[in-house]
Short mmCIF file of C-alpha atoms in Angstrom, two decimals:
data_model
loop_
_atom_site.label_atom_id
_atom_site.label_comp_id
_atom_site.label_asym_id
_atom_site.label_seq_id
_atom_site.Cartn_x
_atom_site.Cartn_y
_atom_site.Cartn_z
CA MET A 48 18.26 2.32 -44.87
CA LEU A 49 14.47 2.11 -44.91
CA LEU A 50 14.59 -1.29 -43.19
CA GLN A 51 16.87 0.11 -40.48
CA GLU A 52 14.56 3.07 -39.87
CA SER A 53 11.55 0.75 -39.82
CA TYR A 54 13.27 -1.50 -37.24
CA LYS A 55 14.13 1.49 -35.02
CA LYS A 56 10.56 2.76 -35.23
CA SER A 57 9.18 -0.69 -34.42
CA LYS A 58 11.53 -1.06 -31.43
CA THR A 59 10.61 2.40 -30.15
CA GLU A 60 6.90 1.57 -30.37
CA LYS A 61 7.41 -1.71 -28.48
CA ASP A 62 9.31 0.07 -25.70
CA SER A 63 6.82 2.93 -25.43
CA ILE A 64 4.92 3.24 -22.18
CA ASP A 65 1.29 4.11 -21.57
CA LYS A 66 1.39 7.91 -21.30
CA PRO A 67 -2.17 8.40 -19.97
CA LEU A 68 -1.31 6.15 -17.00
CA VAL A 69 1.85 8.17 -16.30
CA TYR A 70 -0.16 11.42 -16.47
CA ILE A 71 -2.65 10.06 -13.93
CA ILE A 72 0.22 9.09 -11.60
CA LEU A 73 1.81 12.54 -11.92
CA THR A 74 -1.56 14.21 -11.23
CA LEU A 75 -2.01 12.14 -8.06
CA LEU A 76 1.52 13.04 -6.91
CA PHE A 77 0.83 16.74 -7.44
CA PHE A 78 -2.58 16.42 -5.77
CA GLY A 79 -0.95 14.65 -2.82
CA LEU A 80 1.65 17.40 -2.36
CA CYS A 81 -1.05 20.08 -2.34
CA ILE A 82 -3.06 18.11 0.21
CA MET A 83 0.09 17.68 2.31
CA PHE A 84 0.51 21.45 2.49
CA SER A 85 -3.07 21.88 3.67
CA GLY A 86 -3.08 18.91 6.04
CA SER A 87 0.31 19.31 7.72
CA ALA A 88 0.74 23.09 8.09
CA VAL A 89 -0.64 23.43 11.63
CA THR A 90 1.21 20.36 12.92
CA ALA A 91 4.44 21.49 11.22
CA VAL A 92 4.29 24.93 12.86
CA ARG A 93 3.45 23.45 16.24
CA GLU A 94 6.24 20.84 16.20
CA PHE A 95 8.95 22.36 13.97
CA SER A 96 8.06 26.08 13.62
CA ASP A 97 8.06 25.61 9.84
CA THR A 98 4.81 25.53 7.84
CA MET A 99 6.52 23.70 4.96
CA TYR A 100 8.42 21.11 7.04
CA PHE A 101 6.39 18.04 6.01
CA VAL A 102 5.82 19.36 2.48
CA LYS A 103 9.57 19.68 1.88
CA LYS A 104 10.26 16.18 3.22
CA GLN A 105 7.40 14.71 1.20
CA PHE A 106 8.62 16.49 -1.94
CA LEU A 107 12.08 14.96 -1.40
CA TRP A 108 10.52 11.50 -1.13
CA ILE A 109 8.47 12.12 -4.27
CA VAL A 110 11.63 13.03 -6.22
CA VAL A 111 13.51 9.96 -4.92
CA SER A 112 10.49 7.72 -5.55
CA PHE A 113 10.05 9.04 -9.09
CA VAL A 114 13.70 8.23 -9.86
CA PHE A 115 13.07 4.65 -8.68
CA PHE A 116 9.85 4.62 -10.70
CA LEU A 117 11.85 5.40 -13.86
CA ILE A 118 14.49 2.79 -13.01
CA PHE A 119 11.98 -0.01 -12.43
CA ALA A 120 9.97 1.03 -15.48
CA ASN A 121 13.03 0.10 -17.55
CA ILE A 122 13.90 -3.22 -15.87
CA PRO A 123 12.37 -6.18 -17.78
CA TYR A 124 9.75 -7.56 -15.40
CA LYS A 125 10.59 -11.20 -16.23
CA VAL A 126 13.81 -10.79 -14.21
CA TYR A 127 11.73 -10.87 -11.01
CA GLN A 128 10.37 -14.32 -11.86
CA VAL A 129 13.92 -15.73 -11.90
CA TYR A 130 14.88 -14.12 -8.58
CA SER A 131 11.54 -14.42 -6.76
CA HIS A 132 13.01 -16.68 -4.02
CA PHE A 133 15.81 -14.21 -3.31
CA LEU A 134 13.35 -11.30 -3.16
CA ILE A 135 11.08 -13.01 -0.62
CA LEU A 136 14.09 -14.10 1.46
CA PHE A 137 15.42 -10.53 1.44
CA ALA A 138 11.98 -9.25 2.51
CA ILE A 139 11.93 -11.73 5.42
CA LEU A 140 15.44 -10.68 6.50
CA LEU A 141 14.38 -7.02 6.49
CA LEU A 142 11.36 -7.90 8.64
CA VAL A 143 13.68 -9.72 11.06
CA ALA A 144 16.01 -6.69 11.11
CA VAL A 145 13.35 -4.47 12.74
CA PHE A 146 13.76 -6.52 15.93
CA ILE A 147 17.59 -6.24 16.04
CA PRO A 148 18.81 -3.56 18.49
CA GLY A 149 20.81 -0.85 16.74
CA ILE A 150 19.15 -1.55 13.39
CA GLY A 151 15.46 -1.63 14.16
CA LYS A 152 13.61 1.24 15.77
CA SER A 153 11.02 0.59 18.46
CA VAL A 154 8.21 3.03 19.25
CA SER A 155 6.21 2.76 22.48
CA THR A 156 2.52 3.63 22.67
CA TYR A 157 0.57 5.15 25.53
CA TYR A 158 -1.11 1.77 26.18
CA GLY A 159 2.23 0.03 26.75
CA ARG A 160 2.74 -1.68 23.40
CA ASN A 161 6.06 -1.56 21.53
CA PHE A 162 5.93 -1.30 17.74
CA HIS A 163 8.90 -2.67 15.75
CA ARG A 164 8.19 -1.46 12.23
CA TRP A 165 11.21 0.55 11.11
CA ILE A 166 14.91 0.15 10.37
CA SER A 167 17.30 3.08 10.57
CA ILE A 168 19.58 3.84 7.62
CA GLY A 169 21.59 6.91 8.59
CA THR A 170 19.12 9.74 9.06
CA PHE A 171 16.41 7.86 7.16
CA GLN A 172 13.93 5.30 8.44
CA LEU A 173 12.42 2.64 6.20
CA GLN A 174 9.39 0.47 6.87
CA PRO A 175 10.18 -3.04 5.50
CA SER A 176 6.53 -4.12 5.65
CA GLU A 177 5.76 -1.75 2.75
CA PHE A 178 8.36 -3.42 0.51
CA SER A 179 7.40 -6.92 1.65
CA LYS A 180 4.12 -6.44 -0.25
CA ILE A 181 6.01 -6.20 -3.55
CA ALA A 182 8.13 -9.25 -2.69
CA VAL A 183 5.01 -11.28 -1.86
CA ILE A 184 3.35 -10.32 -5.16
CA VAL A 185 6.43 -11.42 -7.13
CA TYR A 186 6.89 -14.64 -5.13
CA VAL A 187 3.23 -15.72 -5.21
CA SER A 188 2.93 -14.93 -8.95
CA ALA A 189 6.05 -16.98 -9.76
CA THR A 190 4.98 -19.82 -7.44
CA ILE A 191 1.49 -20.05 -8.94
CA LEU A 192 2.99 -20.51 -12.42
CA LYS A 193 5.35 -23.22 -11.15
CA LEU A 194 2.50 -25.09 -9.47
CA LYS A 195 0.30 -24.87 -12.57
CA LYS A 196 3.09 -26.27 -14.75
CA LYS A 197 3.57 -29.35 -12.55
CA SER A 198 1.62 -32.32 -13.84
CA GLU A 199 1.00 -33.78 -10.37
CA ASN A 200 -1.06 -31.68 -7.98
CA LYS A 201 0.54 -33.05 -4.80
CA PHE A 202 0.07 -31.53 -1.37
CA GLN A 203 3.87 -31.54 -0.87
CA ASN A 204 4.26 -28.94 -3.63
CA TYR A 205 2.40 -26.41 -1.49
CA ILE A 206 4.35 -26.95 1.75
CA LEU A 207 7.40 -24.74 1.09
CA PRO A 208 5.44 -21.76 -0.31
CA GLY A 209 3.02 -22.10 2.61
CA ILE A 210 5.86 -22.04 5.15
CA VAL A 211 7.51 -19.02 3.49
CA ILE A 212 4.29 -16.97 3.47
CA THR A 213 3.41 -18.05 7.03
CA VAL A 214 6.84 -16.95 8.31
CA LEU A 215 6.47 -13.56 6.62
CA LEU A 216 2.94 -13.00 7.92
CA THR A 217 3.98 -14.09 11.43
CA LEU A 218 6.76 -11.49 11.43
CA LEU A 219 4.28 -8.83 10.32
CA VAL A 220 1.83 -9.78 13.07
CA THR A 221 4.67 -9.70 15.62
CA GLU A 222 5.78 -6.15 14.66
CA PRO A 223 2.75 -5.66 14.91
CA ALA A 224 1.46 -4.60 11.47
CA PHE A 225 -1.93 -6.28 11.38
CA GLY A 226 -3.28 -3.99 8.65
CA THR A 227 -0.45 -4.92 6.28
CA THR A 228 -0.99 -8.60 7.16
CA VAL A 229 -4.65 -8.35 6.14
CA GLU A 230 -3.70 -6.45 2.98
CA ILE A 231 -1.17 -9.11 1.94
CA PHE A 232 -3.62 -11.92 2.72
CA CYS A 233 -6.24 -10.25 0.48
CA MET A 234 -3.65 -9.85 -2.30
CA ILE A 235 -2.74 -13.55 -2.11
CA VAL A 236 -6.41 -14.59 -2.20
CA THR A 237 -6.94 -12.36 -5.27
CA LEU A 238 -3.97 -13.88 -7.12
CA ILE A 239 -5.01 -17.46 -6.29
CA PHE A 240 -8.57 -16.76 -7.43
CA ILE A 241 -7.45 -15.05 -10.67
CA ALA A 242 -5.09 -17.96 -11.39
CA GLY A 243 -8.07 -20.31 -11.48
CA PHE A 244 -7.39 -22.47 -8.44
CA SER A 245 -10.31 -24.34 -6.90
CA ILE A 246 -12.80 -21.97 -5.25
CA LYS A 247 -13.60 -24.67 -2.67
CA LYS A 248 -9.94 -24.87 -1.65
CA LEU A 249 -9.73 -21.10 -1.60
CA MET A 250 -12.79 -20.79 0.65
CA PHE A 251 -11.54 -23.56 2.91
CA GLY A 252 -8.21 -21.77 3.26
CA PHE A 253 -9.99 -18.53 4.12
CA ILE A 254 -12.32 -20.16 6.65
CA SER A 255 -9.38 -21.95 8.29
CA MET A 256 -7.82 -18.52 8.96
CA ILE A 257 -10.85 -17.19 10.86
CA PRO A 258 -9.99 -18.86 14.21
CA LEU A 259 -6.49 -17.38 13.95
CA VAL A 260 -7.98 -13.92 13.39
CA PHE A 261 -10.13 -14.26 16.52
CA VAL A 262 -7.12 -15.41 18.53
CA LEU A 263 -5.12 -12.40 17.35
CA ILE A 264 -7.96 -10.01 18.14
CA TYR A 265 -9.09 -11.28 21.53
CA HIS A 266 -5.87 -12.56 23.03
CA VAL A 267 -3.57 -9.68 22.16
CA GLY A 268 -4.43 -6.59 24.18
CA TYR A 269 -4.06 -3.77 21.71
CA ARG A 270 -6.02 -5.57 18.95
CA LYS A 271 -8.85 -6.36 21.33
CA LYS A 272 -8.91 -2.72 22.40
CA ARG A 273 -8.98 -1.52 18.79
CA ILE A 274 -12.04 -3.67 18.10
CA GLU A 275 -13.78 -2.32 21.20
CA VAL A 276 -12.95 1.27 20.18
CA TRP A 277 -14.19 0.61 16.64
CA LEU A 278 -17.51 -0.78 17.91
CA GLU A 279 -18.05 2.03 20.46
CA PRO A 280 -15.84 4.99 19.49
CA TYR A 281 -17.85 7.57 21.46
CA LYS A 282 -17.47 5.53 24.64
CA TYR A 283 -13.69 5.97 24.32
CA ARG A 284 -13.79 9.46 22.78
CA PHE A 285 -11.48 10.96 25.41
CA ASP A 286 -8.68 8.39 24.90
CA GLU A 287 -8.31 5.63 22.27
CA GLY A 288 -11.50 6.59 20.41
CA HIS A 289 -10.49 10.23 20.04
CA GLN A 290 -8.90 9.60 16.64
CA LEU A 291 -12.00 8.05 15.11
CA VAL A 292 -14.44 10.55 16.63
CA SER A 293 -12.27 13.44 15.39
CA SER A 294 -12.31 11.89 11.91
CA PHE A 295 -16.13 11.72 11.95
CA LYS A 296 -16.30 15.37 13.01
CA ALA A 297 -13.91 16.41 10.22
CA PHE A 298 -16.05 14.63 7.61
CA ALA A 299 -19.20 16.25 8.97
CA GLU A 300 -17.74 19.77 9.05
CA GLY A 301 -16.37 19.57 5.50
CA GLY A 302 -19.81 19.94 3.94
CA TRP A 303 -19.98 20.21 0.16
CA PHE A 304 -17.06 22.53 -0.51
CA GLY A 305 -14.94 22.42 2.64
CA LYS A 306 -13.65 25.06 5.04
CA PRO A 307 -10.82 27.61 4.65
CA LEU A 308 -7.50 25.73 4.47
CA SER A 309 -5.90 24.65 7.76
CA THR A 310 -8.66 26.18 9.90
CA GLY A 311 -10.71 23.06 10.62
CA TYR A 312 -11.09 20.91 13.72
CA SER A 313 -8.88 18.11 12.39
CA HIS A 314 -5.81 20.35 12.05
CA ARG A 315 -5.84 21.01 15.78
CA TYR A 316 -7.13 17.78 17.28
CA LEU A 317 -6.66 14.90 14.82
CA THR A 318 -3.36 13.23 15.77
CA TYR A 319 -2.48 11.71 12.38
CA CYS A 320 -4.02 14.46 10.27
CA HIS A 321 -1.28 14.24 7.60
CA THR A 322 -0.57 10.48 7.69
CA ASP A 323 -3.11 7.65 8.04
CA PHE A 324 -6.05 10.03 8.59
CA VAL A 325 -5.10 12.58 5.95
CA LEU A 326 -8.35 11.81 4.10
CA ALA A 327 -10.40 13.24 6.99
CA THR A 328 -8.32 16.44 6.92
CA PHE A 329 -8.69 16.63 3.14
CA VAL A 330 -12.48 16.27 3.25
CA GLU A 331 -12.73 18.96 5.94
CA ASP A 332 -10.68 21.34 3.76
CA PHE A 333 -12.12 20.49 0.33
CA GLY A 334 -15.54 19.04 1.16
CA PHE A 335 -17.49 16.25 -0.45
CA ILE A 336 -16.75 17.62 -3.94
CA GLY A 337 -13.00 17.35 -3.32
CA PHE A 338 -13.49 13.83 -1.95
CA VAL A 339 -15.34 12.76 -5.11
CA LEU A 340 -12.67 14.29 -7.37
CA LEU A 341 -9.87 12.52 -5.48
CA TYR A 342 -11.56 9.14 -5.68
CA LEU A 343 -12.40 9.67 -9.33
CA LEU A 344 -8.64 10.03 -9.87
CA PHE A 345 -8.03 6.77 -8.01
CA LEU A 346 -10.80 5.11 -10.03
CA LEU A 347 -9.22 6.42 -13.24
CA LEU A 348 -5.84 4.99 -12.21
CA LEU A 349 -7.30 1.58 -11.35
CA THR A 350 -9.57 1.44 -14.42
CA ARG A 351 -6.79 2.40 -16.84
CA SER A 352 -4.49 -0.17 -15.22
CA PHE A 353 -7.19 -2.85 -15.40
CA LEU A 354 -7.83 -2.23 -19.11
CA LEU A 355 -4.11 -2.41 -19.90
CA LEU A 356 -3.78 -5.58 -17.87
CA GLN A 357 -6.35 -7.37 -20.03
CA LYS A 358 -3.98 -7.02 -23.01
CA VAL A 359 -0.85 -8.45 -21.34
CA LYS A 360 0.37 -11.50 -23.30
CA ASP A 361 2.58 -13.15 -20.66
CA GLN A 362 1.06 -15.11 -17.75
CA PHE A 363 3.63 -13.97 -15.22
CA GLY A 364 3.20 -10.36 -16.31
CA PHE A 365 -0.57 -10.68 -15.97
CA LEU A 366 -0.34 -12.14 -12.45
CA LEU A 367 2.31 -9.64 -11.36
CA GLY A 368 0.24 -6.75 -12.69
CA THR A 369 -2.89 -8.13 -11.02
CA GLY A 370 -1.04 -8.28 -7.70
CA ILE A 371 0.12 -4.67 -8.02
CA LEU A 372 -3.35 -3.50 -9.04
CA SER A 373 -4.97 -5.35 -6.13
CA MET A 374 -2.36 -3.92 -3.71
CA LEU A 375 -3.26 -0.36 -4.68
CA GLY A 376 -7.00 -0.99 -4.77
CA ILE A 377 -7.06 -2.78 -1.41
CA GLN A 378 -4.95 -0.05 0.20
CA VAL A 379 -7.23 2.73 -1.06
CA LEU A 380 -10.36 0.90 0.13
CA ILE A 381 -8.98 -0.09 3.56
CA ASN A 382 -7.85 3.48 4.27
CA LEU A 383 -11.28 4.82 3.26
CA PHE A 384 -13.11 2.24 5.40
CA VAL A 385 -10.88 2.92 8.43
CA VAL A 386 -11.21 6.71 8.29
CA THR A 387 -15.00 6.45 7.96
CA GLY A 388 -15.29 3.88 10.77
CA MET A 389 -16.27 0.91 8.60
CA LEU A 390 -13.14 -1.00 9.69
CA PRO A 391 -10.99 -0.89 12.85
CA ILE A 392 -7.90 1.34 12.76
CA THR A 393 -5.16 -0.57 10.91
CA GLY A 394 -2.37 1.91 10.15
CA ILE A 395 -2.80 1.62 6.37
CA SER A 396 -1.83 4.81 4.55
CA LEU A 397 -3.52 6.36 1.50
CA PRO A 398 -1.29 5.96 -1.61
CA PHE A 399 0.18 9.21 -3.00
CA ILE A 400 -1.57 11.27 -0.32
CA SER A 401 -0.43 10.19 3.17
CA TYR A 402 2.88 11.47 4.53
CA GLY A 403 5.56 8.77 4.55
CA GLY A 404 8.63 7.90 2.51
CA SER A 405 8.42 4.10 2.64
CA SER A 406 4.83 4.00 1.41
CA MET A 407 5.57 6.48 -1.38
CA LEU A 408 8.71 4.60 -2.46
CA ALA A 409 6.99 1.19 -2.44
CA THR A 410 4.01 2.57 -4.38
CA MET A 411 6.18 4.15 -7.07
CA ILE A 412 8.42 1.06 -7.41
CA SER A 413 5.36 -1.15 -7.88
CA LEU A 414 3.94 1.26 -10.46
CA GLY A 415 7.30 1.33 -12.24
CA ILE A 416 7.09 -2.46 -12.53
CA PHE A 417 3.50 -2.15 -13.76
CA ILE A 418 4.53 0.39 -16.41
CA ASN A 419 7.18 -2.07 -17.65
CA ILE A 420 4.62 -4.89 -17.79
CA THR A 421 2.24 -2.77 -19.86
CA LYS A 422 4.73 -1.50 -22.44
CA LYS A 423 3.24 -1.81 -25.93
CA GLY A 424 5.58 -4.65 -26.85
CA ASN A 425 4.10 -6.78 -24.04
CA LEU A 426 0.48 -6.20 -25.05
CA ASN A 427 -1.76 -7.96 -27.55
#
């Protein structure tokens, strides 16, 4: 009887999750919903005559995402290593689907560019590029382990993985989703570096991509224009640069403690005040103090995750967790740099905070996987 009770207790301890990490995630979700109310109210009234329109939709996505978070937190993460090829193939097929009439949804811009980033599922729209990030993390982590186990370090071993990743990145660039492409590239570089591959090879691979980046920027109209707007936003302040200039103004007017909710400049003139540029709206409403508190929460999430990751026993779990951690960290930094004008506009959302179901769902699924990796039974 005592042995049975001891076994049950031991099993329960092994399956227990890191509660502080879950509390941080829940706090960010709550924080995000409050920010959504402040940031979207004016737009919601103007477009839908309902102050709570975006808040209600975001709350629905949070509930759905949290259910998926719980599901993936209970799926043994080693399963993904076995099915990594199927996951990356499925991600590629979803990226192809955005170009198929009747399945994919195209959105035209005022400068004549068509964006193919969404697929329609009934009344819902999903953005496959968000989920492709998870598939890439799984595939690259599994592939790195396979390559390290092979005794011969032949060039041929790298051809198939290289083709697969190139196809996926090409589809992302074609959508176009250049910000996600950069994010995935940074994630891959991080995983390769952490895995201990040659730094010289890594740097050579990075340098070899630079000509491609220049081709993409200067020979595709909208990317070239975005660079020009980024370099001289005030020159284009009445058209393409309006977004960035409005963001600067929102940051400046926020001061230390912010302005009364939903009364600031950004609520009336910032186009994406509740999506990609929600941070500017937040700072205008809650000031520099609110900004610091928000990023302290992000820092707490990333630091706690990093400390847990150092204790993971399994190599695949460590790489998978590193990929997820880098995905979140890179996304937070890119969004911050874009909104403050340190990087060109990329369309990268702020995790937990920006309005959008696909981003929320992908974030919570990846964190569910991370929670499973860092269960006590998987740690030293």
